[in-house]
Structures are given as C-alpha cells and as structure tokens.
Amino acid sequence: MVVRAENWTHDPSRIALYFIDEKFRGLYPRQRYHRLVHLIPSDYYRTNLADSIWFELAPGERPEDVVDPDDELIAAIAPDVLRSLQERDFFAALDDLLCPVNSNSQPQTCTGDFRQAKQALQMCGFEESDWSDVFHVLMEQGGFCDCEILYNAAEESRLKARYWKPECRRRSHEGHG
Ligand SMILES: [Zn+2]
C-alpha cells in the first residue's frame, strides 16, 4: 500500500492522507475504510490520525471518482431493503453458499468482499442496479463482507449458529482475517 500525506486543499491546517492499494478496487468506500482502520492500532489512530482526512483509492482513481451515498438515504431505505432481502430468501441463499446444509457440497469461503453475496442476490432475482443500495444497508448493519452479513445483518443463519463449531469456523474464515 502506498500512503501519501498532504495539506488538505480545503483546509490546509488539516492533513489529507491518501491510501492507495489495488485491493481497494471494486470495494465500496465504507468497506475500504473498514478494512483500513482495522490495520491501524487504535491508540495510534487516536493520537496521530483522528483529525486527518482519509482517502482510500485504487491506483489511478481520484478522490472525486469515489462516491458515497449519504446516511439519511441509507436510513430511509433500510427497512424496505431488509424486508425485501428476507422475503426473497437472500440470507438463506448466502448461508447456503458459505455454510451448506449438505455436507457434501463445498462451502465457499469469504474473501473479505461481497463476491458470494452478489451471487446470492442474482440467484434471488435482484438487479445489479440494486447492489449499491443493498450493500450500503448491509454495511450499516455491520456487514462489510460475505461472512459479516451472516454474522451481523441476518437475523439467523447456520454460519452464525455454527460459529463456535471449529469445523465451519475454520472453513468460513479462510482467506481473510
Ligand atoms: Zn468475511
């Protein structure tokens, strides 16, 4: 990851930090921030970084390329989005991918993004144009990747129920920490 520090153009008394990493490509801004903030010890963050402005970019992106919907919009659509996800069995479909009922099927592993959730959305008849709304609501519930959707946003899931059973835990957490 490349990190660049500059005086922020809108307020030169504050520092703008640019974190540039290919791994950010294809992730929503909130996922990028969530991933990044976990890499930095919280004491260090509070002492040195709390007042800085952060930009998490993939190589070649500019800050203005990255759009983040506002919180009011997400809060307003959340009840309808969550109801629709329940009605179309999205959580069950994702659960089937990560923690299949049939122990003969190979469980998919979470890779710290929404790869499996996008597949589950397609299987449940959601259009790609719905993805941004759906994922911003799920992130608001603490679901920043496939497994976190089942742990934090789903009311119930096999993955969550089996969290403490070593076999499924190991399988579902391969690939990212
Ligand atoms: Zn995950």
PDB file of C-alpha atoms in Angstrom, residues 38-166:
ATOM      1  CA  HIS A  38      -8.572  -2.430  11.352  1.00  0.00           C
ATOM      2  CA  LEU A  39      -4.931  -2.378  10.260  1.00  0.00           C
ATOM      3  CA  ILE A  40      -4.076   0.595  12.477  1.00  0.00           C
ATOM      4  CA  PRO A  41      -3.717   0.267  16.272  1.00  0.00           C
ATOM      5  CA  SER A  42      -6.495   2.307  17.906  1.00  0.00           C
ATOM      6  CA  ASP A  43      -4.102   4.205  20.259  1.00  0.00           C
ATOM      7  CA  TYR A  44      -2.023   5.314  17.314  1.00  0.00           C
ATOM      8  CA  TYR A  45      -5.157   6.328  15.446  1.00  0.00           C
ATOM      9  CA  ARG A  46      -6.460   8.458  18.334  1.00  0.00           C
ATOM     10  CA  THR A  47      -3.098  10.165  18.946  1.00  0.00           C
ATOM     11  CA  ASN A  48      -1.981  10.829  15.410  1.00  0.00           C
ATOM     12  CA  LEU A  49      -4.713  10.393  12.859  1.00  0.00           C
ATOM     13  CA  ALA A  50      -8.073  11.320  14.345  1.00  0.00           C
ATOM     14  CA  ASP A  51      -8.067  14.810  12.804  1.00  0.00           C
ATOM     15  CA  SER A  52      -6.827  13.791   9.361  1.00  0.00           C
ATOM     16  CA  ILE A  53      -8.937  13.352   6.228  1.00  0.00           C
ATOM     17  CA  TRP A  54      -8.622   9.927   4.625  1.00  0.00           C
ATOM     18  CA  PHE A  55      -8.938   8.886   1.020  1.00  0.00           C
ATOM     19  CA  GLU A  56      -8.781   5.182   0.184  1.00  0.00           C
ATOM     20  CA  LEU A  57      -8.122   4.816  -3.528  1.00  0.00           C
ATOM     21  CA  ALA A  58      -7.213   2.160  -6.047  1.00  0.00           C
ATOM     22  CA  PRO A  59      -4.284   3.130  -8.304  1.00  0.00           C
ATOM     23  CA  GLY A  60      -5.430   5.647 -10.927  1.00  0.00           C
ATOM     24  CA  GLU A  61      -8.560   6.734  -9.012  1.00  0.00           C
ATOM     25  CA  ARG A  62      -9.093  10.327  -7.901  1.00  0.00           C
ATOM     26  CA  PRO A  63     -10.952  11.264  -4.691  1.00  0.00           C
ATOM     27  CA  GLU A  64     -13.803  12.723  -6.760  1.00  0.00           C
ATOM     28  CA  ASP A  65     -14.261   9.338  -8.507  1.00  0.00           C
ATOM     29  CA  VAL A  66     -15.348   7.752  -5.236  1.00  0.00           C
ATOM     30  CA  VAL A  67     -18.973   8.447  -4.312  1.00  0.00           C
ATOM     31  CA  ASP A  68     -20.553   7.520  -1.016  1.00  0.00           C
ATOM     32  CA  PRO A  69     -24.350   7.762  -0.585  1.00  0.00           C
ATOM     33  CA  ASP A  70     -25.470   9.838   2.380  1.00  0.00           C
ATOM     34  CA  ASP A  71     -26.538   8.293   5.670  1.00  0.00           C
ATOM     35  CA  GLU A  72     -30.049   9.746   5.552  1.00  0.00           C
ATOM     36  CA  LEU A  73     -30.783   7.999   2.280  1.00  0.00           C
ATOM     37  CA  ILE A  74     -29.479   4.689   3.598  1.00  0.00           C
ATOM     38  CA  ALA A  75     -31.505   5.001   6.814  1.00  0.00           C
ATOM     39  CA  ALA A  76     -34.620   5.838   4.795  1.00  0.00           C
ATOM     40  CA  ILE A  77     -34.428   2.780   2.537  1.00  0.00           C
ATOM     41  CA  ALA A  78     -33.122   0.313   5.156  1.00  0.00           C
ATOM     42  CA  PRO A  79     -36.481  -1.142   6.356  1.00  0.00           C
ATOM     43  CA  ASP A  80     -37.687  -1.813   2.797  1.00  0.00           C
ATOM     44  CA  VAL A  81     -34.365  -3.233   1.667  1.00  0.00           C
ATOM     45  CA  LEU A  82     -34.106  -5.588   4.661  1.00  0.00           C
ATOM     46  CA  ARG A  83     -37.708  -6.746   4.249  1.00  0.00           C
ATOM     47  CA  SER A  84     -37.130  -7.426   0.567  1.00  0.00           C
ATOM     48  CA  LEU A  85     -33.945  -9.399   1.341  1.00  0.00           C
ATOM     49  CA  GLN A  86     -35.870 -11.532   3.839  1.00  0.00           C
ATOM     50  CA  GLU A  87     -38.831 -12.089   1.523  1.00  0.00           C
ATOM     51  CA  ARG A  88     -36.637 -13.239  -1.337  1.00  0.00           C
ATOM     52  CA  ASP A  89     -34.586 -15.505   0.945  1.00  0.00           C
ATOM     53  CA  PHE A  90     -31.322 -13.695   0.281  1.00  0.00           C
ATOM     54  CA  PHE A  91     -29.825 -14.552   3.686  1.00  0.00           C
ATOM     55  CA  ALA A  92     -30.701 -18.234   3.260  1.00  0.00           C
ATOM     56  CA  ALA A  93     -29.126 -18.233  -0.211  1.00  0.00           C
ATOM     57  CA  LEU A  94     -25.919 -16.702   1.111  1.00  0.00           C
ATOM     58  CA  ASP A  95     -25.934 -19.109   4.050  1.00  0.00           C
ATOM     59  CA  ASP A  96     -26.225 -21.999   1.574  1.00  0.00           C
ATOM     60  CA  LEU A  97     -23.103 -20.766  -0.219  1.00  0.00           C
ATOM     61  CA  LEU A  98     -20.941 -20.242   2.885  1.00  0.00           C
ATOM     62  CA  CYS A  99     -22.314 -22.993   5.089  1.00  0.00           C
ATOM     63  CA  PRO A 100     -24.238 -25.562   3.003  1.00  0.00           C
ATOM     64  CA  VAL A 101     -26.770 -27.859   4.718  1.00  0.00           C
ATOM     65  CA  ASN A 102     -25.485 -30.750   2.688  1.00  0.00           C
ATOM     66  CA  SER A 103     -22.019 -31.521   3.997  1.00  0.00           C
ATOM     67  CA  ASN A 104     -21.116 -32.967   0.590  1.00  0.00           C
ATOM     68  CA  SER A 105     -21.214 -29.520  -1.049  1.00  0.00           C
ATOM     69  CA  GLN A 106     -18.055 -27.493  -0.791  1.00  0.00           C
ATOM     70  CA  PRO A 107     -18.555 -24.332   1.309  1.00  0.00           C
ATOM     71  CA  GLN A 108     -17.440 -21.077  -0.325  1.00  0.00           C
ATOM     72  CA  THR A 109     -15.017 -19.002   1.694  1.00  0.00           C
ATOM     73  CA  CYS A 110     -15.374 -15.317   2.472  1.00  0.00           C
ATOM     74  CA  THR A 111     -12.601 -13.298   0.848  1.00  0.00           C
ATOM     75  CA  GLY A 112     -13.343 -10.031   2.637  1.00  0.00           C
ATOM     76  CA  ASP A 113     -15.633  -8.672  -0.073  1.00  0.00           C
ATOM     77  CA  PHE A 114     -19.179  -9.204  -1.398  1.00  0.00           C
ATOM     78  CA  ARG A 115     -18.364 -11.836  -4.034  1.00  0.00           C
ATOM     79  CA  GLN A 116     -20.715 -14.528  -2.677  1.00  0.00           C
ATOM     80  CA  ALA A 117     -23.400 -12.024  -1.671  1.00  0.00           C
ATOM     81  CA  LYS A 118     -23.537 -10.713  -5.257  1.00  0.00           C
ATOM     82  CA  GLN A 119     -24.090 -14.247  -6.471  1.00  0.00           C
ATOM     83  CA  ALA A 120     -26.811 -14.775  -3.864  1.00  0.00           C
ATOM     84  CA  LEU A 121     -28.511 -11.527  -4.935  1.00  0.00           C
ATOM     85  CA  GLN A 122     -28.539 -12.707  -8.539  1.00  0.00           C
ATOM     86  CA  MET A 123     -29.996 -16.053  -7.503  1.00  0.00           C
ATOM     87  CA  CYS A 124     -32.756 -14.205  -5.628  1.00  0.00           C
ATOM     88  CA  GLY A 125     -33.671 -12.031  -8.607  1.00  0.00           C
ATOM     89  CA  PHE A 126     -32.112  -8.705  -7.591  1.00  0.00           C
ATOM     90  CA  GLU A 127     -30.850  -6.464 -10.385  1.00  0.00           C
ATOM     91  CA  GLU A 128     -27.264  -5.248 -10.430  1.00  0.00           C
ATOM     92  CA  SER A 129     -28.655  -1.704 -10.148  1.00  0.00           C
ATOM     93  CA  ASP A 130     -29.915  -2.658  -6.636  1.00  0.00           C
ATOM     94  CA  TRP A 131     -26.483  -3.697  -5.376  1.00  0.00           C
ATOM     95  CA  SER A 132     -25.304  -0.329  -4.095  1.00  0.00           C
ATOM     96  CA  ASP A 133     -28.488   0.270  -2.057  1.00  0.00           C
ATOM     97  CA  VAL A 134     -28.489  -3.277  -0.693  1.00  0.00           C
ATOM     98  CA  PHE A 135     -24.827  -3.298   0.329  1.00  0.00           C
ATOM     99  CA  HIS A 136     -24.953   0.140   1.937  1.00  0.00           C
ATOM    100  CA  VAL A 137     -27.860  -1.008   4.087  1.00  0.00           C
ATOM    101  CA  LEU A 138     -25.994  -4.221   4.972  1.00  0.00           C
ATOM    102  CA  MET A 139     -22.825  -2.274   5.864  1.00  0.00           C
ATOM    103  CA  GLU A 140     -24.957  -0.071   8.117  1.00  0.00           C
ATOM    104  CA  GLN A 141     -25.870  -3.326   9.936  1.00  0.00           C
ATOM    105  CA  GLY A 142     -22.172  -4.222  10.294  1.00  0.00           C
ATOM    106  CA  GLY A 143     -21.933  -6.476   7.241  1.00  0.00           C
ATOM    107  CA  PHE A 144     -18.739  -5.415   5.476  1.00  0.00           C
ATOM    108  CA  CYS A 145     -18.063  -8.767   3.778  1.00  0.00           C
ATOM    109  CA  ASP A 146     -19.908 -12.013   2.980  1.00  0.00           C
ATOM    110  CA  CYS A 147     -19.451 -13.643   6.392  1.00  0.00           C
ATOM    111  CA  GLU A 148     -20.179 -10.431   8.326  1.00  0.00           C
ATOM    112  CA  ILE A 149     -23.534 -10.167   6.528  1.00  0.00           C
ATOM    113  CA  LEU A 150     -24.494 -13.522   8.059  1.00  0.00           C
ATOM    114  CA  TYR A 151     -22.993 -12.715  11.477  1.00  0.00           C
ATOM    115  CA  ASN A 152     -24.244  -9.156  11.844  1.00  0.00           C
ATOM    116  CA  ALA A 153     -27.119  -8.439   9.448  1.00  0.00           C
ATOM    117  CA  ALA A 154     -29.024 -11.741   9.192  1.00  0.00           C
ATOM    118  CA  GLU A 155     -31.481 -12.496  11.969  1.00  0.00           C
ATOM    119  CA  GLU A 156     -30.380 -16.095  11.919  1.00  0.00           C
ATOM    120  CA  SER A 157     -28.016 -18.201   9.850  1.00  0.00           C
ATOM    121  CA  ARG A 158     -26.336 -21.574  10.075  1.00  0.00           C
ATOM    122  CA  LEU A 159     -22.997 -19.833   9.739  1.00  0.00           C
ATOM    123  CA  LYS A 160     -23.736 -17.779  12.858  1.00  0.00           C
ATOM    124  CA  ALA A 161     -25.199 -20.731  14.755  1.00  0.00           C
ATOM    125  CA  ARG A 162     -22.165 -22.825  13.984  1.00  0.00           C
ATOM    126  CA  TYR A 163     -19.716 -20.047  14.726  1.00  0.00           C
ATOM    127  CA  TRP A 164     -18.251 -21.866  17.690  1.00  0.00           C
ATOM    128  CA  LYS A 165     -18.083 -25.220  15.992  1.00  0.00           C
ATOM    129  CA  PRO A 166     -14.467 -25.423  14.868  1.00  0.00           C
TER     130      PRO A 166
END
